[in-house]
Coordinates of C-alpha atoms in Angstrom, one line a residue:
M1 CA -58.1 4.8 -70.7
I2 CA -56.0 1.7 -71.4
E3 CA -54.8 -0.9 -68.7
I4 CA -51.0 -2.2 -68.9
R5 CA -49.7 -5.3 -67.1
I6 CA -46.2 -3.8 -66.3
T7 CA -43.3 -6.4 -66.7
E8 CA -40.2 -7.1 -65.0
E9 CA -38.3 -6.0 -67.9
Q10 CA -40.0 -2.9 -68.1
R11 CA -39.5 -2.1 -64.2
K12 CA -35.6 -2.8 -64.7
R13 CA -35.6 -0.5 -67.9
A14 CA -37.3 1.9 -65.5
N15 CA -34.8 2.0 -62.9
E16 CA -31.7 2.0 -65.5
L17 CA -33.7 5.0 -67.5
Y18 CA -32.5 7.8 -64.9
E19 CA -29.9 8.1 -62.4
F20 CA -32.7 9.0 -59.9
N21 CA -31.3 12.1 -58.5
I22 CA -33.5 14.4 -57.0
L23 CA -34.7 16.6 -59.8
K24 CA -35.0 20.5 -59.0
G25 CA -38.3 21.7 -57.6
S26 CA -39.3 18.0 -57.0
V27 CA -42.4 17.9 -54.5
T28 CA -41.6 14.2 -53.8
K29 CA -38.0 14.8 -53.2
G30 CA -37.1 12.2 -55.9
E31 CA -39.7 9.6 -54.8
G32 CA -41.5 10.1 -58.0
N33 CA -38.5 9.2 -60.4
E34 CA -39.2 5.7 -60.7
I35 CA -43.0 6.0 -61.3
G36 CA -42.2 8.8 -63.9
A37 CA -39.6 6.5 -65.7
L38 CA -42.0 3.4 -65.3
G39 CA -44.9 5.6 -67.1
E40 CA -42.6 6.8 -70.0
I41 CA -41.5 3.2 -70.8
I42 CA -45.1 1.9 -70.8
V43 CA -46.3 4.7 -73.2
L44 CA -43.0 4.1 -75.2
D45 CA -43.7 0.4 -75.7
Y46 CA -47.4 0.6 -76.5
Y47 CA -46.4 2.7 -79.4
G48 CA -43.3 0.9 -80.4
D49 CA -41.8 1.7 -83.4
K50 CA -43.9 5.0 -83.8
A51 CA -42.3 6.0 -80.8
E52 CA -38.7 7.5 -79.8
Y53 CA -37.3 8.1 -76.5
V54 CA -35.7 11.8 -75.6
G55 CA -35.9 12.1 -72.0
D56 CA -35.3 16.0 -72.1
Y57 CA -36.7 18.2 -69.5
D58 CA -39.1 19.6 -71.8
Y59 CA -40.6 16.2 -73.3
D60 CA -40.0 12.7 -73.1
L61 CA -40.9 11.0 -76.1
I62 CA -41.3 11.9 -80.0
I63 CA -44.4 10.1 -81.2
K64 CA -45.3 10.6 -84.9
G65 CA -43.3 14.0 -85.2
K66 CA -45.0 15.4 -82.0
K67 CA -43.4 16.4 -78.6
V68 CA -44.8 14.2 -75.9
D69 CA -44.4 14.8 -72.1
V70 CA -45.5 12.1 -70.0
K71 CA -47.1 12.8 -66.8
T72 CA -47.4 9.9 -64.4
K73 CA -49.1 9.6 -60.9
K74 CA -48.9 6.9 -58.2
Q75 CA -52.2 5.2 -57.2
N76 CA -53.2 2.9 -54.7
I77 CA -56.5 1.8 -56.5
R78 CA -57.8 1.6 -60.2
P79 CA -58.3 5.2 -61.6
A80 CA -61.8 6.4 -61.4
K81 CA -63.6 9.1 -63.0
H82 CA -63.5 11.5 -60.0
H83 CA -59.7 11.4 -60.3
S84 CA -57.4 14.4 -61.5
C85 CA -54.3 14.8 -63.5
N86 CA -52.1 17.6 -62.2
I87 CA -49.2 19.5 -63.7
F88 CA -47.1 21.3 -61.2
A89 CA -47.0 25.2 -61.8
Y90 CA -43.2 25.0 -62.2
N91 CA -43.8 23.2 -65.5
T92 CA -45.7 25.4 -67.5
K93 CA -42.9 26.5 -69.5
Q94 CA -42.3 22.9 -71.2
K95 CA -41.9 22.9 -74.7
C96 CA -44.0 19.9 -75.4
D97 CA -46.8 19.4 -77.9
W98 CA -49.0 17.0 -76.0
Y99 CA -49.1 15.7 -72.4
C100 CA -49.6 12.1 -71.9
F101 CA -51.4 11.2 -68.7
V102 CA -50.6 7.8 -67.0
F103 CA -51.3 6.4 -63.7
I104 CA -49.3 3.5 -62.2
H105 CA -50.4 1.3 -59.4
Q106 CA -48.3 1.4 -56.3
S107 CA -47.6 -2.1 -56.7
L108 CA -45.9 -1.3 -60.0
N109 CA -47.7 -4.3 -61.8
F110 CA -50.5 -2.1 -63.6
G111 CA -50.4 1.2 -65.4
W112 CA -53.2 3.1 -67.1
I113 CA -52.8 5.2 -70.2
M114 CA -55.5 7.8 -69.1
G115 CA -55.6 9.6 -72.0
W116 CA -54.2 13.1 -74.0
L117 CA -54.4 16.6 -74.2
T118 CA -52.5 19.1 -76.4
K119 CA -50.5 21.5 -73.9
D120 CA -52.6 24.6 -75.0
D121 CA -55.9 22.6 -74.3
F122 CA -54.6 21.4 -71.0
Y123 CA -54.0 25.1 -69.8
K124 CA -57.6 26.3 -71.1
K125 CA -59.4 23.4 -69.1
A126 CA -57.5 23.3 -66.2
I127 CA -58.0 25.2 -62.9
F128 CA -55.3 26.7 -60.8
R129 CA -54.8 25.2 -57.4
R130 CA -52.6 26.4 -54.4
D131 CA -50.1 24.5 -52.4
G132 CA -52.4 23.3 -49.2
E133 CA -55.8 23.8 -50.9
V134 CA -58.3 21.2 -50.2
D135 CA -59.8 19.5 -53.1
T136 CA -63.4 20.5 -52.7
T137 CA -64.4 18.3 -55.6
L138 CA -63.7 14.9 -54.0
N139 CA -65.4 13.7 -50.8
T140 CA -62.1 13.6 -48.8
N141 CA -59.5 15.9 -47.3
W142 CA -57.1 15.7 -49.9
V143 CA -54.8 18.3 -49.8
F144 CA -52.7 19.9 -52.7
K145 CA -49.0 19.4 -52.7
G146 CA -48.1 22.5 -54.4
N147 CA -49.3 25.2 -56.8
C148 CA -50.5 23.1 -59.8
Y149 CA -53.1 23.0 -62.7
T150 CA -55.5 20.3 -62.6
I151 CA -58.4 18.6 -64.7
K152 CA -60.7 15.7 -64.2
V153 CA -59.6 12.6 -66.2
T154 CA -62.9 12.7 -67.8
E155 CA -61.7 15.6 -69.8
L156 CA -58.8 14.0 -71.4
D157 CA -59.1 13.1 -74.9
N158 CA -59.6 9.6 -76.0
Y159 CA -60.5 9.0 -71.8
N160 CA -63.5 7.1 -73.1
E161 CA -62.2 5.1 -75.9
E162 CA -59.3 2.7 -76.9
I163 CA -56.5 5.0 -77.5
T164 CA -55.1 4.1 -80.9
N165 CA -51.8 5.1 -82.9
E166 CA -53.7 7.7 -84.6
T167 CA -54.2 9.8 -81.3
T168 CA -51.3 12.0 -81.6
N169 CA -52.0 12.9 -85.4
K170 CA -54.9 15.4 -84.4

């Protein structure tokens, strides 16, 4: 997991990245657009000249020739080992090679690149959860807001180590 201090310039670029219309199937009715764009920006900046922004429905970036879809989630606290990474069921047909999971603090001042998984590995490891189901792995009453696939952050490649520029060369 890598902690990133988000700059004002990155927030501005994220706001300019999309028109912030409500995306088809959006569970948050468009509220997650800015968070998603900010996740894409911090991953793009982290990889620098090894990354290219695409912004397609199927993937967001190309990093070292690999199609990467950045999945970003807003948090009100620093990420912990019991947190999960989710992909809504309507996104399973995206034509990407890798998923990169990012958490953004609700203040928009910090973000965390949590880790990576190939698309195939994600669906091999993930558990399917139904809309309205209570997450029994937590000591809370958190309810899934849509049909989705979920894994714990500890199951991501590179979760326990510094992500290097070699991550997507597996």
